């Protein structure tokens, strides 16, 4: 059963970031901040993930992959739309998520620290069925998953970068269970820069 959680601090933070970008972009430009070139990029990334499931003492090993569209504007923070999927398996608990959201970054030479907010569909599977509730044994459940995170991309070349990523997730399953897995990932990213089409 899929149940959406009530608005939380995670959602409020995401709305605050979006409002900050929308309302203050002209202010950043007026202050004479360095203007990025009017170009865009598509990036693809893959990473090894270590997941604290918050459901048992085990930590799962997994894989996180995704892609993002970034548009370089006259803003202090560069926005991206990102989609990602995570698969993590373990002897007791396994998790899968797929979704996307917004990411903002600010470049310092070869360093690109960023923050993000994602909404995803998540499925959790257990090898030991839950018998504490009436009815059929409970082997899996699903949830809307909200996550906030931070990370850092470090440029190795103009197109390749190393990535370190941390995500804090909020799950709320159909049996009124709320839990908060944490995901630490390390991997690589590949960018494809291009100039977006503009009408004359």
PDB file of C-alpha atoms in Angstrom:
ATOM      1  CA  UNK A   1       0.000   0.000   0.000  1.00  0.00           C
ATOM      2  CA  UNK A   2       1.339   3.405  -0.979  1.00  0.00           C
ATOM      3  CA  UNK A   3       0.771   6.150   1.590  1.00  0.00           C
ATOM      4  CA  UNK A   4       2.159   9.673   1.256  1.00  0.00           C
ATOM      5  CA  UNK A   5       3.523  11.214   4.458  1.00  0.00           C
ATOM      6  CA  UNK A   6       2.283  14.507   5.773  1.00  0.00           C
ATOM      7  CA  UNK A   7       4.359  17.614   4.931  1.00  0.00           C
ATOM      8  CA  UNK A   8       7.621  17.525   6.814  1.00  0.00           C
ATOM      9  CA  UNK A   9      10.740  19.580   7.286  1.00  0.00           C
ATOM     10  CA  UNK A  10      12.202  17.859   4.218  1.00  0.00           C
ATOM     11  CA  UNK A  11       9.454  19.242   1.965  1.00  0.00           C
ATOM     12  CA  UNK A  12       9.605  22.673   3.604  1.00  0.00           C
ATOM     13  CA  UNK A  13      13.363  22.793   2.952  1.00  0.00           C
ATOM     14  CA  UNK A  14      12.846  21.923  -0.719  1.00  0.00           C
ATOM     15  CA  UNK A  15      10.214  24.631  -1.142  1.00  0.00           C
ATOM     16  CA  UNK A  16      12.510  27.136   0.534  1.00  0.00           C
ATOM     17  CA  UNK A  17      15.360  26.328  -1.871  1.00  0.00           C
ATOM     18  CA  UNK A  18      13.080  26.667  -4.893  1.00  0.00           C
ATOM     19  CA  UNK A  19      11.696  30.000  -3.659  1.00  0.00           C
ATOM     20  CA  UNK A  20      15.204  31.244  -2.958  1.00  0.00           C
ATOM     21  CA  UNK A  21      16.301  30.540  -6.528  1.00  0.00           C
ATOM     22  CA  UNK A  22      13.190  31.971  -8.141  1.00  0.00           C
ATOM     23  CA  UNK A  23      12.909  35.198  -6.165  1.00  0.00           C
ATOM     24  CA  UNK A  24      16.584  36.090  -5.880  1.00  0.00           C
ATOM     25  CA  UNK A  25      18.069  35.287  -9.282  1.00  0.00           C
ATOM     26  CA  UNK A  26      17.815  38.932 -10.393  1.00  0.00           C
ATOM     27  CA  UNK A  27      19.435  40.042  -7.159  1.00  0.00           C
ATOM     28  CA  UNK A  28      22.463  37.810  -7.771  1.00  0.00           C
ATOM     29  CA  UNK A  29      22.824  39.170 -11.283  1.00  0.00           C
ATOM     30  CA  UNK A  30      22.572  42.784 -10.061  1.00  0.00           C
ATOM     31  CA  UNK A  31      25.368  42.222  -7.548  1.00  0.00           C
ATOM     32  CA  UNK A  32      27.812  41.526 -10.362  1.00  0.00           C
ATOM     33  CA  UNK A  33      28.421  37.881  -9.591  1.00  0.00           C
ATOM     34  CA  UNK A  34      30.379  35.991 -12.239  1.00  0.00           C
ATOM     35  CA  UNK A  35      28.022  34.998 -15.030  1.00  0.00           C
ATOM     36  CA  UNK A  36      28.120  31.472 -16.283  1.00  0.00           C
ATOM     37  CA  UNK A  37      28.012  30.933 -19.986  1.00  0.00           C
ATOM     38  CA  UNK A  38      24.569  30.346 -21.417  1.00  0.00           C
ATOM     39  CA  UNK A  39      25.174  26.681 -22.011  1.00  0.00           C
ATOM     40  CA  UNK A  40      23.760  23.448 -20.686  1.00  0.00           C
ATOM     41  CA  UNK A  41      24.960  19.943 -19.977  1.00  0.00           C
ATOM     42  CA  UNK A  42      23.609  16.452 -19.610  1.00  0.00           C
ATOM     43  CA  UNK A  43      25.448  14.276 -17.107  1.00  0.00           C
ATOM     44  CA  UNK A  44      25.375  10.562 -16.293  1.00  0.00           C
ATOM     45  CA  UNK A  45      26.669   9.021 -13.101  1.00  0.00           C
ATOM     46  CA  UNK A  46      27.104   5.698 -11.379  1.00  0.00           C
ATOM     47  CA  UNK A  47      28.165   5.007  -7.803  1.00  0.00           C
ATOM     48  CA  UNK A  48      28.688   2.283  -5.246  1.00  0.00           C
ATOM     49  CA  UNK A  49      26.260   2.847  -2.359  1.00  0.00           C
ATOM     50  CA  UNK A  50      26.354   1.785   1.266  1.00  0.00           C
ATOM     51  CA  UNK A  51      22.889   1.887   2.833  1.00  0.00           C
ATOM     52  CA  UNK A  52      21.941   2.034   6.502  1.00  0.00           C
ATOM     53  CA  UNK A  53      18.387   0.666   6.181  1.00  0.00           C
ATOM     54  CA  UNK A  54      17.160   1.785   9.636  1.00  0.00           C
ATOM     55  CA  UNK A  55      15.287  -1.536   9.747  1.00  0.00           C
ATOM     56  CA  UNK A  56      18.008  -3.806  11.071  1.00  0.00           C
ATOM     57  CA  UNK A  57      21.619  -3.712  12.188  1.00  0.00           C
ATOM     58  CA  UNK A  58      22.820  -4.603   8.703  1.00  0.00           C
ATOM     59  CA  UNK A  59      24.172  -2.237   6.066  1.00  0.00           C
ATOM     60  CA  UNK A  60      23.285  -3.053   2.456  1.00  0.00           C
ATOM     61  CA  UNK A  61      25.563  -2.803  -0.553  1.00  0.00           C
ATOM     62  CA  UNK A  62      24.046  -1.272  -3.637  1.00  0.00           C
ATOM     63  CA  UNK A  63      24.289   0.733  -6.815  1.00  0.00           C
ATOM     64  CA  UNK A  64      23.002   4.226  -7.591  1.00  0.00           C
ATOM     65  CA  UNK A  65      22.740   5.448 -11.204  1.00  0.00           C
ATOM     66  CA  UNK A  66      21.145   8.472 -12.795  1.00  0.00           C
ATOM     67  CA  UNK A  67      21.307  11.419 -15.131  1.00  0.00           C
ATOM     68  CA  UNK A  68      20.758  15.160 -14.880  1.00  0.00           C
ATOM     69  CA  UNK A  69      20.060  18.161 -17.062  1.00  0.00           C
ATOM     70  CA  UNK A  70      21.915  21.299 -15.964  1.00  0.00           C
ATOM     71  CA  UNK A  71      21.345  24.809 -17.302  1.00  0.00           C
ATOM     72  CA  UNK A  72      24.032  27.395 -16.529  1.00  0.00           C
ATOM     73  CA  UNK A  73      22.263  30.670 -15.751  1.00  0.00           C
ATOM     74  CA  UNK A  74      23.171  33.995 -14.138  1.00  0.00           C
ATOM     75  CA  UNK A  75      22.466  32.600 -10.691  1.00  0.00           C
ATOM     76  CA  UNK A  76      24.661  32.060  -7.673  1.00  0.00           C
ATOM     77  CA  UNK A  77      23.362  28.482  -7.495  1.00  0.00           C
ATOM     78  CA  UNK A  78      23.212  26.417 -10.681  1.00  0.00           C
ATOM     79  CA  UNK A  79      20.006  24.332 -10.905  1.00  0.00           C
ATOM     80  CA  UNK A  80      19.652  20.837 -12.340  1.00  0.00           C
ATOM     81  CA  UNK A  81      16.815  18.405 -12.855  1.00  0.00           C
ATOM     82  CA  UNK A  82      17.978  14.955 -11.855  1.00  0.00           C
ATOM     83  CA  UNK A  83      16.591  11.416 -12.032  1.00  0.00           C
ATOM     84  CA  UNK A  84      18.175   8.529 -10.187  1.00  0.00           C
ATOM     85  CA  UNK A  85      17.590   4.917  -9.205  1.00  0.00           C
ATOM     86  CA  UNK A  86      19.031   2.940  -6.308  1.00  0.00           C
ATOM     87  CA  UNK A  87      19.164  -0.820  -5.782  1.00  0.00           C
ATOM     88  CA  UNK A  88      20.529  -2.108  -2.472  1.00  0.00           C
ATOM     89  CA  UNK A  89      20.434  -5.733  -1.339  1.00  0.00           C
ATOM     90  CA  UNK A  90      21.216  -7.462   1.928  1.00  0.00           C
ATOM     91  CA  UNK A  91      20.652 -10.704   3.797  1.00  0.00           C
ATOM     92  CA  UNK A  92      17.644  -9.300   5.693  1.00  0.00           C
ATOM     93  CA  UNK A  93      16.415  -6.111   3.990  1.00  0.00           C
ATOM     94  CA  UNK A  94      16.574  -4.949   0.364  1.00  0.00           C
ATOM     95  CA  UNK A  95      15.535  -1.547  -0.992  1.00  0.00           C
ATOM     96  CA  UNK A  96      14.777  -0.094  -4.417  1.00  0.00           C
ATOM     97  CA  UNK A  97      13.976   3.530  -5.228  1.00  0.00           C
ATOM     98  CA  UNK A  98      13.344   5.409  -8.451  1.00  0.00           C
ATOM     99  CA  UNK A  99      12.545   9.097  -8.750  1.00  0.00           C
ATOM    100  CA  UNK A 100      13.964  12.540  -9.219  1.00  0.00           C
ATOM    101  CA  UNK A 101      13.918  16.165  -8.239  1.00  0.00           C
ATOM    102  CA  UNK A 102      15.986  19.322  -8.108  1.00  0.00           C
ATOM    103  CA  UNK A 103      19.671  19.760  -7.382  1.00  0.00           C
ATOM    104  CA  UNK A 104      21.546  23.049  -6.908  1.00  0.00           C
ATOM    105  CA  UNK A 105      25.318  23.503  -6.939  1.00  0.00           C
ATOM    106  CA  UNK A 106      27.926  26.237  -6.730  1.00  0.00           C
ATOM    107  CA  UNK A 107      31.304  25.860  -8.379  1.00  0.00           C
ATOM    108  CA  UNK A 108      34.605  26.619  -6.662  1.00  0.00           C
ATOM    109  CA  UNK A 109      37.265  25.992  -9.341  1.00  0.00           C
ATOM    110  CA  UNK A 110      37.265  22.185  -9.736  1.00  0.00           C
ATOM    111  CA  UNK A 111      34.878  21.597  -6.823  1.00  0.00           C
ATOM    112  CA  UNK A 112      31.091  21.443  -7.204  1.00  0.00           C
ATOM    113  CA  UNK A 113      29.358  21.133  -3.811  1.00  0.00           C
ATOM    114  CA  UNK A 114      25.620  20.563  -4.142  1.00  0.00           C
ATOM    115  CA  UNK A 115      22.372  19.975  -2.282  1.00  0.00           C
ATOM    116  CA  UNK A 116      19.249  18.232  -3.517  1.00  0.00           C
ATOM    117  CA  UNK A 117      15.652  17.261  -2.815  1.00  0.00           C
ATOM    118  CA  UNK A 118      14.089  14.169  -4.422  1.00  0.00           C
ATOM    119  CA  UNK A 119      10.723  12.453  -4.452  1.00  0.00           C
ATOM    120  CA  UNK A 120      10.770   8.754  -5.326  1.00  0.00           C
ATOM    121  CA  UNK A 121       8.847   5.514  -5.375  1.00  0.00           C
ATOM    122  CA  UNK A 122      10.409   3.004  -3.010  1.00  0.00           C
ATOM    123  CA  UNK A 123       9.980  -0.713  -2.413  1.00  0.00           C
ATOM    124  CA  UNK A 124      11.353  -2.594   0.570  1.00  0.00           C
ATOM    125  CA  UNK A 125      11.658  -6.389   0.677  1.00  0.00           C
ATOM    126  CA  UNK A 126      12.392  -8.560   3.702  1.00  0.00           C
ATOM    127  CA  UNK A 127      13.575 -12.171   3.775  1.00  0.00           C
ATOM    128  CA  UNK A 128      11.841 -12.768   7.120  1.00  0.00           C
ATOM    129  CA  UNK A 129       8.079 -12.162   6.870  1.00  0.00           C
ATOM    130  CA  UNK A 130       6.323  -9.875   9.324  1.00  0.00           C
ATOM    131  CA  UNK A 131       3.816 -11.862  11.409  1.00  0.00           C
ATOM    132  CA  UNK A 132       2.808  -9.199  13.937  1.00  0.00           C
ATOM    133  CA  UNK A 133      -0.233  -8.140  11.875  1.00  0.00           C
ATOM    134  CA  UNK A 134      -3.228 -10.290  10.885  1.00  0.00           C
ATOM    135  CA  UNK A 135      -3.545 -11.631   7.378  1.00  0.00           C
ATOM    136  CA  UNK A 136      -0.954 -12.947   4.907  1.00  0.00           C
ATOM    137  CA  UNK A 137       2.706 -12.822   5.844  1.00  0.00           C
ATOM    138  CA  UNK A 138       4.275  -9.489   5.019  1.00  0.00           C
ATOM    139  CA  UNK A 139       7.292  -9.848   2.705  1.00  0.00           C
ATOM    140  CA  UNK A 140       7.405  -6.396   1.112  1.00  0.00           C
ATOM    141  CA  UNK A 141       5.884  -2.931   1.129  1.00  0.00           C
ATOM    142  CA  UNK A 142       6.170   0.296  -0.829  1.00  0.00           C
ATOM    143  CA  UNK A 143       6.222   3.984  -0.028  1.00  0.00           C
ATOM    144  CA  UNK A 144       6.619   7.469  -1.351  1.00  0.00           C
ATOM    145  CA  UNK A 145      10.187   8.350  -0.413  1.00  0.00           C
ATOM    146  CA  UNK A 146      11.348  11.903   0.225  1.00  0.00           C
ATOM    147  CA  UNK A 147      15.081  12.530   0.483  1.00  0.00           C
ATOM    148  CA  UNK A 148      17.413  15.426   1.019  1.00  0.00           C
ATOM    149  CA  UNK A 149      21.123  15.194   0.438  1.00  0.00           C
ATOM    150  CA  UNK A 150      24.447  16.859  -0.120  1.00  0.00           C
ATOM    151  CA  UNK A 151      27.455  15.920  -2.161  1.00  0.00           C
ATOM    152  CA  UNK A 152      30.574  16.994  -3.966  1.00  0.00           C
ATOM    153  CA  UNK A 153      31.751  16.581  -7.564  1.00  0.00           C
ATOM    154  CA  UNK A 154      35.462  17.041  -8.221  1.00  0.00           C
ATOM    155  CA  UNK A 155      36.544  17.632 -11.833  1.00  0.00           C
ATOM    156  CA  UNK A 156      39.157  15.160 -13.049  1.00  0.00           C
ATOM    157  CA  UNK A 157      38.912  16.386 -16.664  1.00  0.00           C
ATOM    158  CA  UNK A 158      36.538  18.801 -18.418  1.00  0.00           C
ATOM    159  CA  UNK A 159      34.037  15.946 -18.807  1.00  0.00           C
ATOM    160  CA  UNK A 160      34.834  13.432 -16.029  1.00  0.00           C
ATOM    161  CA  UNK A 161      34.370  14.009 -12.299  1.00  0.00           C
ATOM    162  CA  UNK A 162      34.547  12.023  -9.076  1.00  0.00           C
ATOM    163  CA  UNK A 163      31.435  12.136  -6.889  1.00  0.00           C
ATOM    164  CA  UNK A 164      30.791  11.706  -3.167  1.00  0.00           C
ATOM    165  CA  UNK A 165      27.098  11.722  -2.205  1.00  0.00           C
ATOM    166  CA  UNK A 166      24.998  11.467   0.978  1.00  0.00           C
ATOM    167  CA  UNK A 167      21.202  11.045   1.097  1.00  0.00           C
ATOM    168  CA  UNK A 168      18.799  11.054   4.054  1.00  0.00           C
ATOM    169  CA  UNK A 169      15.540   9.289   3.142  1.00  0.00           C
ATOM    170  CA  UNK A 170      12.083   9.346   4.723  1.00  0.00           C
ATOM    171  CA  UNK A 171       9.861   6.269   4.189  1.00  0.00           C
ATOM    172  CA  UNK A 172       6.309   5.732   5.412  1.00  0.00           C
ATOM    173  CA  UNK A 173       4.930   2.291   4.645  1.00  0.00           C
ATOM    174  CA  UNK A 174       1.367   0.986   4.654  1.00  0.00           C
ATOM    175  CA  UNK A 175       1.586  -0.398   8.184  1.00  0.00           C
ATOM    176  CA  UNK A 176       2.233   3.073   9.602  1.00  0.00           C
ATOM    177  CA  UNK A 177       5.938   2.463   9.920  1.00  0.00           C
ATOM    178  CA  UNK A 178       8.201   5.466   9.447  1.00  0.00           C
ATOM    179  CA  UNK A 179      11.913   4.911   8.985  1.00  0.00           C
ATOM    180  CA  UNK A 180      14.845   6.938   7.710  1.00  0.00           C
ATOM    181  CA  UNK A 181      17.567   5.105   5.758  1.00  0.00           C
ATOM    182  CA  UNK A 182      20.839   6.866   5.043  1.00  0.00           C
ATOM    183  CA  UNK A 183      22.830   6.336   1.855  1.00  0.00           C
ATOM    184  CA  UNK A 184      26.513   7.081   1.295  1.00  0.00           C
ATOM    185  CA  UNK A 185      27.777   6.757  -2.290  1.00  0.00           C
ATOM    186  CA  UNK A 186      31.054   7.196  -4.132  1.00  0.00           C
ATOM    187  CA  UNK A 187      31.370   7.060  -7.905  1.00  0.00           C
ATOM    188  CA  UNK A 188      32.027   8.888 -11.160  1.00  0.00           C
ATOM    189  CA  UNK A 189      30.143  11.361 -13.343  1.00  0.00           C
ATOM    190  CA  UNK A 190      30.395  12.112 -17.068  1.00  0.00           C
ATOM    191  CA  UNK A 191      29.197  15.427 -18.547  1.00  0.00           C
ATOM    192  CA  UNK A 192      28.132  16.162 -22.121  1.00  0.00           C
ATOM    193  CA  UNK A 193      28.112  19.962 -22.577  1.00  0.00           C
ATOM    194  CA  UNK A 194      26.126  21.620 -25.353  1.00  0.00           C
ATOM    195  CA  UNK A 195      24.467  24.869 -26.335  1.00  0.00           C
ATOM    196  CA  UNK A 196      20.662  24.718 -26.037  1.00  0.00           C
ATOM    197  CA  UNK A 197      18.514  25.678 -28.997  1.00  0.00           C
ATOM    198  CA  UNK A 198      17.248  29.252 -28.942  1.00  0.00           C
ATOM    199  CA  UNK A 199      14.831  30.930 -31.328  1.00  0.00           C
ATOM    200  CA  UNK A 200      16.074  33.840 -33.343  1.00  0.00           C
TER     201      UNK A 200
END
